XYZ file of C-alpha atoms in Angstrom:
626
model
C -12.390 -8.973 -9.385
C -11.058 -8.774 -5.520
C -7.681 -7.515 -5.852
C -6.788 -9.986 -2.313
C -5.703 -13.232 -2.884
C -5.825 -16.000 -0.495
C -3.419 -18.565 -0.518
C -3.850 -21.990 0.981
C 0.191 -23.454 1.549
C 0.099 -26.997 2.810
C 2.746 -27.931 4.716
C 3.990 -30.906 7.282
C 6.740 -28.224 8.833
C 4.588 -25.826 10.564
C 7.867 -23.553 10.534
C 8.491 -23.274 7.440
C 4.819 -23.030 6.224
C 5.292 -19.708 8.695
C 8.189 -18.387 7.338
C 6.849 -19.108 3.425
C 3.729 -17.570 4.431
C 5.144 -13.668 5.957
C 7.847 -13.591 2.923
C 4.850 -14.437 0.583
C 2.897 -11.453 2.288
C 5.821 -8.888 1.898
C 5.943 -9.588 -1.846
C 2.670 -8.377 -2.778
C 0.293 -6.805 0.299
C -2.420 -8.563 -1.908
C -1.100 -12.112 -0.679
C -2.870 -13.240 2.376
C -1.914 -16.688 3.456
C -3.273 -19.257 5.414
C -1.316 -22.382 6.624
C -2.357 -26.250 7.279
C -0.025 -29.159 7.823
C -1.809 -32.121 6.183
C -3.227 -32.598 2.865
C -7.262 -33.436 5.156
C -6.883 -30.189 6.869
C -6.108 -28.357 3.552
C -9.331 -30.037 2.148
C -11.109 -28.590 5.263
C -10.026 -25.494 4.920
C -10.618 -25.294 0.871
C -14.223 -26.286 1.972
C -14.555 -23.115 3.448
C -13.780 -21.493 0.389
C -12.749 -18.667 -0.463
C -8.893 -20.143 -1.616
C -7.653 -18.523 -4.607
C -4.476 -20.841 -4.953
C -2.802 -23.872 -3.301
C 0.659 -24.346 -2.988
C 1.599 -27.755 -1.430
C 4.468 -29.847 -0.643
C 5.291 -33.213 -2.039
C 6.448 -35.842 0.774
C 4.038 -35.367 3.548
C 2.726 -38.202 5.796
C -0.065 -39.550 5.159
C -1.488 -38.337 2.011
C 1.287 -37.123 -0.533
C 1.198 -33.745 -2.659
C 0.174 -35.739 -5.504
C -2.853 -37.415 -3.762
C -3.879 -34.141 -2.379
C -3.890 -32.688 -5.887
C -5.783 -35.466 -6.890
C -8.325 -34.667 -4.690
C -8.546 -30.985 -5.088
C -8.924 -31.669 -8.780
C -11.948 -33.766 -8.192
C -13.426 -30.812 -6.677
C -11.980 -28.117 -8.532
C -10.252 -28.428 -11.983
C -9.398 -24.750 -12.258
C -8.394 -23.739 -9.200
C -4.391 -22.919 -9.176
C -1.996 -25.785 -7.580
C 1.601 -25.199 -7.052
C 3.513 -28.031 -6.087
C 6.084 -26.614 -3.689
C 8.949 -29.360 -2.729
C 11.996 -29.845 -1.325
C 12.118 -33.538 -2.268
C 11.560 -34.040 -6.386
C 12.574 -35.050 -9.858
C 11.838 -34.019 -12.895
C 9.652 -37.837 -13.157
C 7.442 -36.224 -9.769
C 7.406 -32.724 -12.139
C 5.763 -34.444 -15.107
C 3.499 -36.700 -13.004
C 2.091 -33.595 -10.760
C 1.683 -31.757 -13.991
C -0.269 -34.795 -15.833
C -2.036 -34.698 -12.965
C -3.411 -31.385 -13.441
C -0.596 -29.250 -11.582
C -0.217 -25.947 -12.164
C 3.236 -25.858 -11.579
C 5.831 -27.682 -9.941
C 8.926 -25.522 -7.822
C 11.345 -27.216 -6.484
C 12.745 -25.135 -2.478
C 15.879 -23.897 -2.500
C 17.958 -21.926 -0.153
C 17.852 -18.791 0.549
C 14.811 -15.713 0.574
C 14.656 -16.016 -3.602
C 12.639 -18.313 -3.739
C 9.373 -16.978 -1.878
C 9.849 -13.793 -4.612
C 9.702 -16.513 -7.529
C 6.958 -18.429 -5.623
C 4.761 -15.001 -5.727
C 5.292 -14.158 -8.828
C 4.033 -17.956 -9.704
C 1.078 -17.400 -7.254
C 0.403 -13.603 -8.744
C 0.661 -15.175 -12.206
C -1.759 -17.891 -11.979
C -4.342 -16.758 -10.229
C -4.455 -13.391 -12.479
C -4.579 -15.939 -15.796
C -7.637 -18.358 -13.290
C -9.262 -14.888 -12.584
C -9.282 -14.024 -16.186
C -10.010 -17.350 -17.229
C -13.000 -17.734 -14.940
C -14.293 -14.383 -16.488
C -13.723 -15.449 -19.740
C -15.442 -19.319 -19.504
C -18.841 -17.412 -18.344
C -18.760 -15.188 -21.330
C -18.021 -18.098 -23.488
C -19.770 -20.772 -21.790
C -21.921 -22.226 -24.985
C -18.414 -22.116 -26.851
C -16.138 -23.716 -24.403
C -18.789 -26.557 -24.223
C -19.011 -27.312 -28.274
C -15.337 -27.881 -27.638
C -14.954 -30.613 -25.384
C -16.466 -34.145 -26.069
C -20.722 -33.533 -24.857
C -23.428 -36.288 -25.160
C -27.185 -36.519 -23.560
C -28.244 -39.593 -22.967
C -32.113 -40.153 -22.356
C -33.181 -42.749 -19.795
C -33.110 -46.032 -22.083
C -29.666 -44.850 -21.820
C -29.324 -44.183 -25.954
C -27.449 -41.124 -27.040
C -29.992 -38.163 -28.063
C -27.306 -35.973 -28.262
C -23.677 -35.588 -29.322
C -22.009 -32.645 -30.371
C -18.976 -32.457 -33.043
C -16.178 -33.051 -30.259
C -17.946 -36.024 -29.098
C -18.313 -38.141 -32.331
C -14.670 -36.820 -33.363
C -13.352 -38.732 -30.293
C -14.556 -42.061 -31.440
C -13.919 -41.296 -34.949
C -17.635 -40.718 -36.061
C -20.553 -38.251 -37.241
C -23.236 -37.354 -34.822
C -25.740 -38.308 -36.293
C -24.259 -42.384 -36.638
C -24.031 -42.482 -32.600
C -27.459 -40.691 -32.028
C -30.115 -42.819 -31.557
C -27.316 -45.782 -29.920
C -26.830 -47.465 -26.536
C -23.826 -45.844 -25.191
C -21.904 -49.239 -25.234
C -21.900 -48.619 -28.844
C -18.771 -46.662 -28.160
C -16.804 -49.046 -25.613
C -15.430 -52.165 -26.030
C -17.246 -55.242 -24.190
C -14.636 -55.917 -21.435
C -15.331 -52.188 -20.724
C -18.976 -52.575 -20.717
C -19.264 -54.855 -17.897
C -17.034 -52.242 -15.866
C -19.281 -49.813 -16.153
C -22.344 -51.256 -15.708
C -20.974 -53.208 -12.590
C -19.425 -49.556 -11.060
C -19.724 -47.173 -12.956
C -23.722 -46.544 -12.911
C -24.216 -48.073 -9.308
C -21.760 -45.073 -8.170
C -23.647 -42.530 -10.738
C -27.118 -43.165 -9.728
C -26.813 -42.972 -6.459
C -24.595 -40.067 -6.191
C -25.748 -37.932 -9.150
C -22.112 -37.697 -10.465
C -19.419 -39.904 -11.448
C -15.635 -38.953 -12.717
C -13.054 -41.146 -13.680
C -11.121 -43.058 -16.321
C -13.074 -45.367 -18.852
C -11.696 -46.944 -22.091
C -13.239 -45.969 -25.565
C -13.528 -47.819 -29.072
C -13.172 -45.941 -31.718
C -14.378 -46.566 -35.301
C -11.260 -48.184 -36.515
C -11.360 -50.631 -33.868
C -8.616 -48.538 -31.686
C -9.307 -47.841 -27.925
C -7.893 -45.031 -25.827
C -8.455 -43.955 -22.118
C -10.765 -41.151 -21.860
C -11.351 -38.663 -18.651
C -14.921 -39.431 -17.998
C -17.532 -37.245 -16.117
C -21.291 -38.172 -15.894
C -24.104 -36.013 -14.347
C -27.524 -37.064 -13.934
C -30.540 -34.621 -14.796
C -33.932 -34.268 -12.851
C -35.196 -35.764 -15.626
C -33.874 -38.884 -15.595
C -31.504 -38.123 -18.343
C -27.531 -38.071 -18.239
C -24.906 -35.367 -19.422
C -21.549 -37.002 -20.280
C -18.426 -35.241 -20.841
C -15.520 -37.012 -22.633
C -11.861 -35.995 -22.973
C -9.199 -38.054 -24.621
C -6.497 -38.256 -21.417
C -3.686 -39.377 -24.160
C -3.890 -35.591 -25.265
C -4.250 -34.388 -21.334
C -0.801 -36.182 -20.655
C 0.793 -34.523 -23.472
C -0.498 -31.423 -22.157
C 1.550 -32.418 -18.708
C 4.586 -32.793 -20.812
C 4.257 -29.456 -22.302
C 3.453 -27.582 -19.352
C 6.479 -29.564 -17.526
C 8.787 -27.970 -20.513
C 6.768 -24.726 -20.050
C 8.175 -24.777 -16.253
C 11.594 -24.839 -17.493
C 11.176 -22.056 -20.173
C 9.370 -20.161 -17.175
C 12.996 -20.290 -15.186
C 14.280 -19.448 -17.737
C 12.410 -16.248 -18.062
C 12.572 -15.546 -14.618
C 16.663 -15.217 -15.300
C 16.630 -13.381 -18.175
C 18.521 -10.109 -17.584
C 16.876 -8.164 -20.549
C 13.835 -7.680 -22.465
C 15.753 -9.026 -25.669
C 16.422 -11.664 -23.660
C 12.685 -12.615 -22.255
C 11.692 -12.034 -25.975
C 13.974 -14.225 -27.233
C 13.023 -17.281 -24.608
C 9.254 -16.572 -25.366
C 9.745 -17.317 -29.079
C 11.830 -19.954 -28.769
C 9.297 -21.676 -26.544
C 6.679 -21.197 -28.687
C 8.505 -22.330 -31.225
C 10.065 -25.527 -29.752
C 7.199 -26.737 -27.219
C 4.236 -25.459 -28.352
C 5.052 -25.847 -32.118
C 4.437 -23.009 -33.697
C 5.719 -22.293 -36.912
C 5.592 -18.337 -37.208
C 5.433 -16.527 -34.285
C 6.379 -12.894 -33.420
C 6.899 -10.640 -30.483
C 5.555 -6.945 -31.046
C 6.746 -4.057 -27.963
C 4.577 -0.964 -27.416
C 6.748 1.983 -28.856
C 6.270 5.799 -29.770
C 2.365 4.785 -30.527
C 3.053 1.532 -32.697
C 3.582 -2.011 -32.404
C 7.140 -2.726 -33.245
C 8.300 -6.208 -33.971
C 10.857 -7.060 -31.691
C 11.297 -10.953 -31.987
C 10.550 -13.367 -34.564
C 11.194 -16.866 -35.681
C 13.809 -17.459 -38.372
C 11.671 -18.189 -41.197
C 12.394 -14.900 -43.405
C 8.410 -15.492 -44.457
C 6.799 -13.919 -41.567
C 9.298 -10.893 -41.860
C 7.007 -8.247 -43.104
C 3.943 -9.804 -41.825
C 4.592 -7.916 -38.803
C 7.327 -4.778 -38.774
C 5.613 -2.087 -37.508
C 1.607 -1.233 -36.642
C 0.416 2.148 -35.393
C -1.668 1.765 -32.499
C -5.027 3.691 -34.243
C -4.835 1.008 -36.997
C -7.130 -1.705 -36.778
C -5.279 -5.206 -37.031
C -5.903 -8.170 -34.308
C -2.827 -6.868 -32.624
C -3.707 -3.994 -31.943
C -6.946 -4.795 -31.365
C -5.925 -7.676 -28.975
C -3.686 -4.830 -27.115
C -6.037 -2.551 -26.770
C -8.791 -5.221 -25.217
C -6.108 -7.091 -23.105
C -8.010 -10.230 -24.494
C -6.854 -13.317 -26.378
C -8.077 -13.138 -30.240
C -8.435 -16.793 -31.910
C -8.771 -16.671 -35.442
C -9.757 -19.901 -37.726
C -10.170 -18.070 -41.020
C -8.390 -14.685 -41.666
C -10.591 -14.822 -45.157
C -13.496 -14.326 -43.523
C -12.745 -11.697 -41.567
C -12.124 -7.792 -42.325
C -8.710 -7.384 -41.480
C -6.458 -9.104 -44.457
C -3.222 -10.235 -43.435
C -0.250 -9.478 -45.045
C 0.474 -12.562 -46.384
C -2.711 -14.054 -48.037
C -1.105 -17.726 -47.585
C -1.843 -16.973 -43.740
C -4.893 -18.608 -42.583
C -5.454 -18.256 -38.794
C -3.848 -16.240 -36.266
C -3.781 -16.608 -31.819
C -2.704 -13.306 -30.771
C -1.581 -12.549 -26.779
C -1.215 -9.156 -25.464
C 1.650 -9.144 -22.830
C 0.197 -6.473 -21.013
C 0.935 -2.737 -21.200
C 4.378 -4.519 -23.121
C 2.681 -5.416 -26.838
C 1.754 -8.382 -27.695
C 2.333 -12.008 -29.222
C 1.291 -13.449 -32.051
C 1.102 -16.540 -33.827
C 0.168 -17.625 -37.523
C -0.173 -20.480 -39.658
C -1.306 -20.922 -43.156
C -3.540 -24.157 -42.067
C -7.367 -23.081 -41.128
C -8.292 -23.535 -37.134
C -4.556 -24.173 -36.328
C -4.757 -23.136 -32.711
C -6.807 -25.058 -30.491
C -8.097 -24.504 -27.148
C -4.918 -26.171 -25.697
C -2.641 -23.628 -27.526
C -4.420 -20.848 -26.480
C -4.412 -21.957 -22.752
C -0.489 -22.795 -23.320
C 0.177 -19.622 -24.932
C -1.692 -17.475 -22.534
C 0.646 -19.211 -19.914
C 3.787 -18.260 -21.230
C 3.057 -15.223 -22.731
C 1.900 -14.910 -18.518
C 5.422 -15.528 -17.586
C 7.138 -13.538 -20.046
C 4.563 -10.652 -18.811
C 5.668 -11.498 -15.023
C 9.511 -11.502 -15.840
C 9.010 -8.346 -18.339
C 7.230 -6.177 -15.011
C 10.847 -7.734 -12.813
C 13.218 -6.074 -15.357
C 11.154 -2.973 -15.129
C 11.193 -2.815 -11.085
C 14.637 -3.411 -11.066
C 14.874 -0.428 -13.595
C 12.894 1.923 -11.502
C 14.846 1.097 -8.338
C 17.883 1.400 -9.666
C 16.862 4.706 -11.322
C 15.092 5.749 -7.976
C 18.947 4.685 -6.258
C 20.504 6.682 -8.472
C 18.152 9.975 -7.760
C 18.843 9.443 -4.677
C 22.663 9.445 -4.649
C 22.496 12.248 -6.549
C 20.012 14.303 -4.440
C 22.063 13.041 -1.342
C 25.229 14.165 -2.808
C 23.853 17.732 -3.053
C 22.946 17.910 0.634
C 26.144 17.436 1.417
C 27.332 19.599 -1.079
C 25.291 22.169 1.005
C 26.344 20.879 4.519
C 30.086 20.935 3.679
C 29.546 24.848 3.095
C 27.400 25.411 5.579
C 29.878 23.520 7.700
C 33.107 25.412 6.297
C 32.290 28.490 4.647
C 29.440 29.108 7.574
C 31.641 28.518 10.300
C 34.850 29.973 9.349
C 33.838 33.534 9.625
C 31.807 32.599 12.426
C 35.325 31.615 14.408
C 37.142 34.455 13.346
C 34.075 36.908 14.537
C 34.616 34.889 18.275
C 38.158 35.281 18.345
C 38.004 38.962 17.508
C 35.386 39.507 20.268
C 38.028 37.302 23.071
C 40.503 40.160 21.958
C 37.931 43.491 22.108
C 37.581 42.057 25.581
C 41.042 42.211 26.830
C 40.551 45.805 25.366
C 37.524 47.188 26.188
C 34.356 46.750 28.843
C 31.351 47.266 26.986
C 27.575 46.326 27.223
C 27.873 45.647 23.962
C 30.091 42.888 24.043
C 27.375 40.598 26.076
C 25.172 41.213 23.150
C 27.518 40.686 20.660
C 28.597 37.380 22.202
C 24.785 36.234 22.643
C 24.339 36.791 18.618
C 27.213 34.674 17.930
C 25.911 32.157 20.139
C 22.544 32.418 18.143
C 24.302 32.272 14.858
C 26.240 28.729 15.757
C 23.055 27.621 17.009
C 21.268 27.435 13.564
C 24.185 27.184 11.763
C 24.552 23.714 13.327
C 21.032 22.881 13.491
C 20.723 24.037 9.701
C 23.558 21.198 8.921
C 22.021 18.967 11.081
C 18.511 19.332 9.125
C 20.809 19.147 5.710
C 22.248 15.731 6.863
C 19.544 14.369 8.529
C 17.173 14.956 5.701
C 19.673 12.915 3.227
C 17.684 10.100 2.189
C 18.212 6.364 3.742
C 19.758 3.776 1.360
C 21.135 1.552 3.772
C 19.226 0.331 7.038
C 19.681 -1.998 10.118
C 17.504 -3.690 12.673
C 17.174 -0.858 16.106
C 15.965 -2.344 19.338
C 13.787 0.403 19.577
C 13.683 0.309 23.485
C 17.236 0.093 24.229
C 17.592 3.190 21.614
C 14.228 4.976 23.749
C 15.976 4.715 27.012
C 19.470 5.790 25.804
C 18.134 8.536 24.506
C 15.943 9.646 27.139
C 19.143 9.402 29.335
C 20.575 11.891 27.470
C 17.505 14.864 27.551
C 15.222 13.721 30.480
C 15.078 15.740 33.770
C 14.921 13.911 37.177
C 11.171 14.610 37.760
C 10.184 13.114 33.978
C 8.826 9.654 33.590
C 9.300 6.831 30.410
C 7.000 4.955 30.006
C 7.882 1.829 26.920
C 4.418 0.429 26.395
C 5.639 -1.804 23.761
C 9.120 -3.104 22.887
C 9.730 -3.225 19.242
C 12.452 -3.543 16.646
C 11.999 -1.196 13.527
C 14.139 -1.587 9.910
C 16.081 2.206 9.816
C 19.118 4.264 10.083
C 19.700 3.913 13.656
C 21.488 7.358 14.381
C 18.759 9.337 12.536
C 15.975 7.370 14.262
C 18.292 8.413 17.782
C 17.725 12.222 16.528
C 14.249 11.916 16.341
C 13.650 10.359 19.627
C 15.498 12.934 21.112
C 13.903 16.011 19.797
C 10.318 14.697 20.162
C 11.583 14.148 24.117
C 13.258 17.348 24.184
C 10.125 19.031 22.407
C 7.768 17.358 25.046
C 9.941 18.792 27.839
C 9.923 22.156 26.744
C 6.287 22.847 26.508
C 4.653 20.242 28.794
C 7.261 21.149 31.819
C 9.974 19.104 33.426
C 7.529 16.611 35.043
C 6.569 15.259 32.130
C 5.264 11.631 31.395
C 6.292 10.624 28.057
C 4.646 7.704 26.300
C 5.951 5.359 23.470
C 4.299 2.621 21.740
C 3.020 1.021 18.744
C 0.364 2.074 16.908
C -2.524 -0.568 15.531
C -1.136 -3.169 13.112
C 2.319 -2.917 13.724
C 2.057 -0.212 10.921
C 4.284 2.132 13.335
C 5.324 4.051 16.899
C 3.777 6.830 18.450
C 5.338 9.414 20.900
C 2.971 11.404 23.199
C 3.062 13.402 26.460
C 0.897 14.615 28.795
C 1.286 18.557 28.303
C -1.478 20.452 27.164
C -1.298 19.735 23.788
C -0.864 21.760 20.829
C -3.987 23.532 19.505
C -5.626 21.780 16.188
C -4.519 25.238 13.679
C -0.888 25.074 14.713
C -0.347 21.116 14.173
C 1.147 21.208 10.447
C 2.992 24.665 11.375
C 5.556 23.399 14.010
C 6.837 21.130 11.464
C 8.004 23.868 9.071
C 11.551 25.309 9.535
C 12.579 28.267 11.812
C 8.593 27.589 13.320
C 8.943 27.660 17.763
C 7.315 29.222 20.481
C 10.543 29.432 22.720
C 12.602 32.652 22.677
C 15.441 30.462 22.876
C 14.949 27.745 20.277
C 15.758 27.887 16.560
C 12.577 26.037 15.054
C 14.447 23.256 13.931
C 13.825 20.137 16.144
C 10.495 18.949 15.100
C 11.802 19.767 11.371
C 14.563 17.969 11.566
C 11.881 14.960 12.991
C 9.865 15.795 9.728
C 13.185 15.099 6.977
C 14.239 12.184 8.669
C 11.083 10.786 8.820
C 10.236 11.500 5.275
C 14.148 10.644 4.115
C 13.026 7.048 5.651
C 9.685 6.935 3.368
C 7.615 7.444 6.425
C 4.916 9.447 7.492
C 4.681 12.268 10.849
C 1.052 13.137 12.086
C 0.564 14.928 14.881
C -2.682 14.579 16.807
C -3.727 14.760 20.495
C -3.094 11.757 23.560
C -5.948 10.381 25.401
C -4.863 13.172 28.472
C -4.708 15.891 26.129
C -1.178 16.387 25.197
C 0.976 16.146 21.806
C 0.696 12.753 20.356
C 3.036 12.426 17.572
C 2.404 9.006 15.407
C 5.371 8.150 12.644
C 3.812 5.692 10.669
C 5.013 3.418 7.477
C 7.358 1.670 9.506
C 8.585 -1.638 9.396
C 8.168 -3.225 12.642
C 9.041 -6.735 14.002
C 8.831 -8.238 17.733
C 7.752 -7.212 20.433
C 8.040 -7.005 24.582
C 7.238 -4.720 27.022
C 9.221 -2.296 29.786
C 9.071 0.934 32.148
C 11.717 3.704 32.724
C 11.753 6.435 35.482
C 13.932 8.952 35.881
């Protein structure tokens, strides 16, 4: 599967569609979206193709979230729809998801949102992509499952699988050989000769609603699709739409539990939500949550009936049950008839079995002591939530890292300046007692000696200071700001330039960093370029292709190819005077920012020194002589 996704937000406020669509983007680099402000322009654009989810407001001129959905639906069953509104009810939630939403989000305020909206968008299209993989492996077996009948052209049934005659309360073999009014009542009959098969013969296809008579005399409203064959004969598709509303009601309750989840502060606590909506929406009787520990599956969550304790406990990971096996595969295992199979449960009185795997987490599991309990709706349900949980379970483990990764930090800052304070103190101290004793030997004494002395203890606070300079500057950055990027060029070339050098701002930018470190930098790259490439120097700075940084470059003659990665080590110059620390003091506070330094060669020839990783926003243009 691509790892992009592309998704299609529909949207009457172009601004907001904007704004959605760059948050979006920052969540996962995956995300790429693409924007239209009316429900006929996102039909155009899904068209195209290549849309791996929709998200769509509700009250739009025009045509409405709900009649776009419609329509996408006709197209596209599968595809994932999020309705995305700031004007709702929980009556709008139910009829979008009876409707064949995805899932319904209501805006809020605030930049929270657009993480829970890509999470939804990351969730759903993983469980389509899946899905889609899954329906061509299992195409003869997802097709036995729905309601299927071939009709030859006398229009009598010569076909009708098991799903089909169940619908209208039948065997197969009592509606083969029958006019299909057989199964409709007469009122209904005239409809569908009248519209129905005008509409299907001449466009091949027909979908819709259509009422069915059962057996018992009962009717019910069925979702109807008929295809004609180049044979003349028809391929009908039934699916009781009574049963496709209730699935809107659970998946409406499955948005809520899904919330939920997405607040849940702990993995007890996303454990706990996940069994208690399996238990009160989807029904289940006996369900359990296994985690991934020390090379077992380790019940973690249950429901309260003490029967399924023991079922469960605890399963190495080289045993062969369907949990482990379902881990192991990442795939859904449906199980009618745990008799006929060669794993025996625990519990003979346990007849079939869905089992989820939540990942690299464990897995879920549900049993019942009926045969064929779980359904094709259960398992599309349960793969769902157990989706969620999965999505809410990878949060709580981000927010683990990072806070692990802040603490590392801390601590790894904390020892720099641990080091700086005694470079700073114990460094310096002796330092100022060795110039004051040489201001007293020369009210004493004239020496040649003295000069030279005096020029060593120069030398010494020299890389004393640049030493706590590099010790500070290479602390890592925890806390950043936005820096106007030419405003902070031209103050600091102000500060190092000669008269005869030239600025020259290609492109204004603003950058996300610690503004006095990123001051430092600019400074010793100008003060670098100076030194070696003379004091007529132009200096270049601009941004390099897609935004993804800034580059700094002179006109000098350059720095040969086999000493590149060398001037960026400590104590490394080719000045008598200088210490070797500027460009490695560049180096730490680049790489304390989580950026990247490469040093290459400018179009004239000279150093060209590109920092990229960078988080850059605007831009503008400007030119500074000096």
């Amino acid at each position: 599967m691509d790892d992009s996704i592309r998704v299609l937000h529909v949207d009457d406020e172009p601004g907001f569609a904007e704004v959605a669509a760059e948050f979006l983007e920052r969540q996962d680099d995956r995300i790429e979206v693409v924007t239209a402000t009316a429900a006929n322009e996102g039909m155009d654009r899904l068209a195209a193709g290549g849309v791996d989810c929709v998200v769509s407001d509700f009250d739009m001129p025009g045509t409405n979230g709900l009649e776009f959905l419609e329509d996408v639906r006709a197209d596209d069953p599968d595809l994932p729809f999020i309705l995305f509104t700031g004007k709702g009810s929980e009556a709008v939630a139910s009829e979008a998801f009876s409707a064949g939403a995805t899932d319904y989000l209501q805006k809020q305020a605030g930049t929270d949102q657009y993480t829970v909206l890509a999470n939804r968008v990351l969730n759903y299209v993983e469980t389509a992509q899946v899905e889609t993989q899954r329906k061509r492996q299992l195409n003869a077996m997802e097709a036995a499952e729905e309601g299927i009948s071939i009709l030859n052209d006398d229009e009598q049934f010569v076909y009708v699988n098991e799903a089909y005659a169940n619908l209208y309360g039948y065997e197969p073999a009592e509606i083969v050989g029958e006019h299909w009014s057989f199964v409709y009542p007469d009122e209904e009959v005239a409809i569908v000769r009248e519209e129905v098969l005008p509409e299907l013969y001449e466009e091949g296809n027909w979908h819709g609603k259509t009422t069915g008579l059962r057996a018992d005399g009962t009717t019910f409203v069925e979702d109807h699709t008929l295809a004609t064959t180049d044979r003349g004969s028809l391929v009908c598709t039934v699916r009781d739409a009574t049963e496709r509303k209730e699935h809107g009601r659970a998946l409406a309750a499955l948005h809520e539990a899904a919330s939920d989840l997405e607040a849940a502060e702990s993995e007890a606590a996303v454990y706990e939500v996940l069994v208690d909506a399996a238990e009160g929406i989807l029904d289940f009787d006996l369900v359990a949550v296994d985690v991934v520990e020390d090379g077992a599956l380790v019940q973690r969550a249950w429901t309260l009936d003490l029967d399924t304790e023991g079922y469960f406990e605890r399963t190495p990971l080289d045993e062969d049950t369907f949990a482990t096996r379902s881990h192991h595969r990442q795939e859904t295992i449906v199980v009618d008839d745990l008799r006929e199979n060669d794993i025996t449960p625990a519990d003979p009185e346990y007849r079939s079995a869905l089992t989820v795997p939540i990942a690299e987490h464990g897995t879920f599991q549900a049993v019942s002591r009926d045969t064929a309990a779980f359904d094709e709706a259960d398992r599309e349900l349960t793969e769902l939530l157990v989706g969620h949980a999965r999505e809410a379970l990878t949060r709580l483990e981000r927010q683990r890292e990072l806070r692990e990764r802040t603490e590392a930090l801390k601590r790894q800052n904390d020892r720099l300046e641990e080091f700086a304070t005694i470079v700073s103190h114990d460094l310096r101290t002796p330092l100022n007692v060795a110039e004051g004793r040489l201001q007293l030997l020369r009210e004493q004494t004239d020496s040649d000696h003295l000069d030279e002395i005096e020029d060593a203890l120069d030398r010494m606070a020299t890389l004393i200071n640049d030493t706590l300079t590099l010790a500070r500057q290479g602390q890592l950055v925890t806390e950043r700001e936005t820096v106007d990027v030419t405003d902070l060029v031209t103050q600091c070339w102000g500060l190092v330039a000669t008269p005869e050098a030239t600025l020259d701002v290609v492109d204004e930018r603003s950058v996300r960093a610690d503004g006095a470190r990123l001051q430092q930098v600019f400074e010793n790259l100008f003060r670098n370029a100076i030194e070696h490439a003379g004091e007529s120097v132009t200096v270049r700075v601009g941004v390099l292709d897609d935004d993804r940084g800034f580059y700094v470059e002179d006109d000098g003659p350059g720095i040969p190819v086999e000493e590149r990665e060398s001037v960026f080590e400590r104590g490394h110059t080719t000045s008598e005077e200088g210490t070797g620390f500027g460009l490695a003091i560049v180096a730490e506070i680049v790489d304390a920012h989580g950026w990247a330094v490469d040093l290459t060669e400018s179009e004239v020839g000279g150093a060209r020194f590109e920092i990229s990783g960078v988080d850059v926003q605007s831009s503008r243009a400007a030119t500074v002589d000096q």
